[in-house]
Amino acid sequence: MGEPTTLNEMYKLLSADNKKQTAQLTEKIEQSEANVSRHLRKTNRKIVEIEQRNIFLERKIRRNNVLFFGYKVEDPKDLLKLTISKINELLATNIKEDNINNIYKVGKSDSAPTLIEFISYLKKAELFKDPEKLRALKNTPYAISNDLCEEDRRELKTLRKHQKKAHDENKPAKIKGLKLEIDNKLYTAKELEGHSESDIPTTSSETEESSEEESEEEEQNIEQRTSVDQDQNKNSKKRKQHKTPSPGGMKTRSNKKKKTIRKL
């Protein structure tokens, strides 16, 4: 085919060429977008897996721990002995000092709880074997709770909210672990947050073992633990701000000493 002889033919050729280039460019862009989207989905899955793994590890680390609220010890040296003695008195247990792996105050304030790390989960479970003794603590300045990670505290707070909501509507609701039982069905915090008000099943009114006062007390413990974690984070940041002398500074001083020796 010869060269175009008219402007109209030239325009048609240019237009066809532009359409072809536009189509090719569009195809490349769509392919790039698909690749980016696929990469983002893969990255998001990895992030979720890492977060779930971190939660699992943190739960495992805290599994043998409890937090003891409301007990003050003047001398830190007496913390282990007096705390164990007080817990045995309150809960009628027989915890011994060699059952404890570690114990310390979480925070510097007078109201800071004591974290107790047991040597095994079975030893820790002895504190919770008598529900009557635990319920009796609500009439005292003391409280004992599991050492929950941040994710579990958020979930428990959500469960408490929906439990109170169910109680307000005269529906029995009981927290079991990190699930809320309503009408013999267990719901996770995420499932409850996904429900509308009409989705929560209706049941006949019955008495409930867990009172609203216990719910409020547990929620206060969660809030205290959250504030304690925030204090710890602030203190760790302050410690990081104190810089040690740099190796460069040490070298400079040693060089000065060498120069002095040479002058002598």
C-alpha positions as a printed Julia matrix, in Angstrom:
264×3 Matrix{Float64}:
   0.0     0.0     0.0
   1.34    3.41   -0.95
   1.66    6.48    1.2
  -1.56    8.42    2.02
  -2.25   11.15   -0.47
  -4.91   13.09    1.38
  -5.25   14.55    4.86
  -8.31   12.38    5.43
  -6.31    9.19    4.83
  -3.51   10.42    7.09
  -6.02   11.15    9.84
  -7.53    7.66    9.56
  -4.1     6.03    9.81
  -3.11    8.13   12.83
  -6.46    7.46   14.49
  -6.11    3.7    14.0
  -2.55    3.78   15.34
  -3.63    5.79   18.4
  -6.44    3.34   19.12
  -4.02    0.43   18.93
  -1.52    2.12   21.26
  -4.3     3.12   23.65
  -5.59   -0.47   23.76
  -2.09   -1.81   24.43
  -1.47    0.78   27.15
  -4.84    0.05   28.76
  -4.06   -3.67   28.77
  -0.69   -3.05   30.45
  -2.28   -0.78   33.07
  -4.98   -3.35   33.86
  -2.37   -6.08   34.13
  -0.26   -3.92   36.46
  -3.32   -3.14   38.61
  -4.13   -6.85   38.81
  -0.55   -7.62   39.87
  -0.59   -4.87   42.51
  -3.98   -6.02   43.79
  -2.77   -9.62   44.0
   0.38   -8.49   45.82
  -1.66   -6.42   48.29
  -3.97   -9.35   49.04
  -0.95  -11.57   49.65
   0.66   -8.94   51.9
  -2.57   -8.44   53.85
  -2.86  -12.19   54.42
   0.69  -12.26   55.76
  -0.03   -9.32   58.07
  -3.13  -11.07   59.44
  -1.15  -14.28   59.94
   1.61  -12.4    61.79
  -0.92  -10.58   63.99
  -2.67  -13.85   64.84
   0.67  -15.46   65.59
   1.63  -12.57   67.89
  -1.7   -12.85   69.73
  -1.18  -16.61   70.12
   2.33  -16.11   71.53
   1.23  -13.34   73.89
  -1.61  -15.5    75.19
   0.86  -18.31   75.76
   3.25  -16.0    77.64
   0.45  -14.68   79.89
  -1.31  -18.03   80.36
   0.16  -18.74   83.8
  -0.23  -15.16   85.07
  -2.79  -13.42   87.27
  -3.2    -9.81   88.34
  -3.89   -9.11   92.01
  -5.53   -5.71   92.6
  -5.92   -3.69   95.78
  -3.03   -5.05   97.86
  -0.22   -2.74   98.97
   3.16   -3.82  100.32
   5.5    -1.23  101.79
   8.77   -3.14  101.35
   9.3    -4.76   97.91
  11.35   -7.48   99.61
   8.17   -8.7   101.33
   6.06   -8.67   98.15
   6.2   -12.42   97.48
   5.68  -13.59  101.05
   2.89  -11.17  101.99
   1.04  -11.41   98.67
   0.91  -15.22   98.75
  -0.18  -15.12  102.37
  -3.0   -12.69  101.54
  -4.24  -14.73   98.57
  -4.28  -17.92  100.65
  -6.27  -16.06  103.29
  -8.83  -14.69  100.81
  -9.31  -17.8    98.67
  -8.52  -20.57  101.17
  -5.8   -21.91   98.89
  -2.44  -23.46   99.7
  -0.16  -21.59   97.32
   3.51  -21.75   98.3
   6.4   -19.49   97.41
   8.05  -22.16   95.27
   4.87  -22.28   93.13
   5.71  -18.78   91.89
   8.08  -18.18   89.02
   8.02  -14.36   89.22
   6.16  -11.56   90.99
   6.32   -7.78   90.64
   4.28   -4.59   90.72
   3.04   -3.48   87.3
   3.59    0.27   87.52
   4.79    2.72   90.15
   1.5     4.05   91.51
   0.06    2.87   94.84
  -2.91    1.35   93.02
  -0.73   -0.63   90.6
  -1.66   -4.32   90.53
   0.73   -7.15   91.33
   1.52   -9.55   88.5
   2.04  -13.13   89.67
   3.56  -15.66   87.29
   2.96  -19.26   88.37
   5.23  -22.17   87.47
   2.32  -23.94   85.73
  -1.22  -23.33   84.54
  -2.52  -25.98   86.97
  -1.13  -24.05   89.93
  -2.69  -20.84   88.67
  -6.05  -22.6    88.19
  -6.18  -23.36   91.92
  -7.05  -19.69   92.51
 -10.25  -20.05   90.48
 -11.48  -23.42   91.76
 -13.91  -21.89   94.3
 -16.41  -19.49   92.61
 -17.94  -18.58   95.98
 -14.62  -17.26   97.28
 -14.06  -15.28   94.09
 -17.53  -13.73   94.26
 -16.89  -12.8    97.9
 -14.0   -10.58   96.78
 -16.46   -8.01   95.42
 -17.15   -7.0    99.04
 -13.43   -6.37   99.63
 -10.85   -3.94   98.2
  -9.24   -6.88   96.38
  -9.7    -8.42   92.95
  -8.01  -11.17   90.94
  -8.13  -11.49   87.17
  -6.34  -13.24   84.35
  -3.48  -11.37   82.7
  -5.1   -10.78   79.31
  -3.4    -9.45   76.21
  -4.71   -6.25   74.63
  -6.76   -8.11   71.99
  -8.47  -10.28   74.61
  -9.22   -7.25   76.81
 -10.94   -5.56   73.87
 -12.96   -8.68   73.14
 -13.95   -9.13   76.78
 -15.04   -5.5    76.98
 -17.24   -6.06   73.92
 -18.73   -9.18   75.49
 -19.49   -7.26   78.7
 -21.25   -4.58   76.67
 -23.5    -7.12   74.96
 -24.04   -9.01   78.21
 -25.3    -5.83   79.88
 -27.47   -5.12   76.85
 -28.99   -8.6    77.12
 -29.59   -8.15   80.87
 -31.32   -4.82   80.22
 -33.69   -6.7    77.89
 -34.26   -9.42   80.53
 -32.29  -12.0    78.55
 -29.92  -14.41   80.31
 -26.35  -14.0    79.13
 -23.2   -15.61   80.48
 -19.58  -15.11   79.48
 -17.62  -18.32   78.91
 -13.99  -17.71   78.14
 -13.99  -15.22   75.27
 -17.54  -16.01   74.14
 -21.0   -14.92   75.27
 -23.69  -17.56   75.73
 -27.21  -16.45   74.83
 -30.01  -19.03   74.64
 -27.49  -21.91   74.77
 -25.61  -20.5    71.78
 -22.07  -19.12   71.94
 -21.13  -15.88   70.17
 -17.69  -14.34   69.71
 -17.15  -10.59   70.1
 -16.81  -10.2    66.34
 -20.06  -12.06   65.72
 -21.89   -9.89   68.23
 -20.53   -6.69   66.7
 -21.74   -7.89   63.31
 -25.28   -8.45   64.59
 -27.99   -5.82   64.65
 -30.17   -5.51   67.75
 -32.89   -7.68   66.22
 -30.35  -10.44   65.48
 -29.71  -11.18   69.17
 -32.04  -14.07   70.07
 -34.91  -13.5    72.5
 -35.4   -15.89   75.42
 -37.42  -16.17   78.58
 -36.03  -14.3    81.59
 -33.97  -16.43   83.98
 -31.6   -15.74   86.85
 -27.95  -15.44   85.92
 -24.92  -16.54   87.93
 -22.78  -13.57   86.9
 -24.15  -10.36   88.4
 -23.85   -6.93   86.79
 -21.65   -5.83   89.68
 -19.14   -8.55   88.76
 -19.24   -7.35   85.17
 -18.49   -3.77   86.22
 -15.66   -4.93   88.5
 -14.05   -6.99   85.72
 -14.36   -4.05   83.32
 -12.59   -1.79   85.86
  -9.77   -4.36   86.05
  -9.48   -4.29   82.26
  -9.29   -0.49   82.23
  -6.65   -0.5    85.0
  -4.56   -3.05   83.12
  -4.83   -0.94   79.94
  -3.62    2.18   81.75
  -0.78    0.18   83.3
   0.33   -0.99   79.84
   0.3     2.62   78.66
   2.48    3.66   81.63
   4.94    0.88   80.83
   5.17    1.99   77.2
   5.87    5.59   78.28
   8.59    4.47   80.7
  10.26    2.31   78.05
  10.29    5.26   75.62
  11.92    7.48   78.26
  14.62    4.9    78.88
  15.39    4.72   75.17
  15.91    8.5    75.07
  18.92    8.25   77.42
  21.8     7.67   75.0
  25.07    5.97   75.93
  28.42    7.51   74.83
  29.05    6.76   71.17
  32.04    4.65   70.09
  33.24    7.68   68.12
  33.49    9.72   71.3
  35.56    7.0    72.97
  37.92    6.92   70.01
  38.38   10.69   70.18
  39.42   10.52   73.82
  41.88    7.7    73.15
  43.38    9.68   70.24
  43.88   12.69   72.52
  45.77   10.48   74.98
  48.03    9.24   72.19
  48.8    12.81   71.1
  49.7    13.76   74.68
  52.1    10.83   74.94
  53.79   11.82   71.68
  54.33   15.39   72.92
  55.98   14.08   76.08
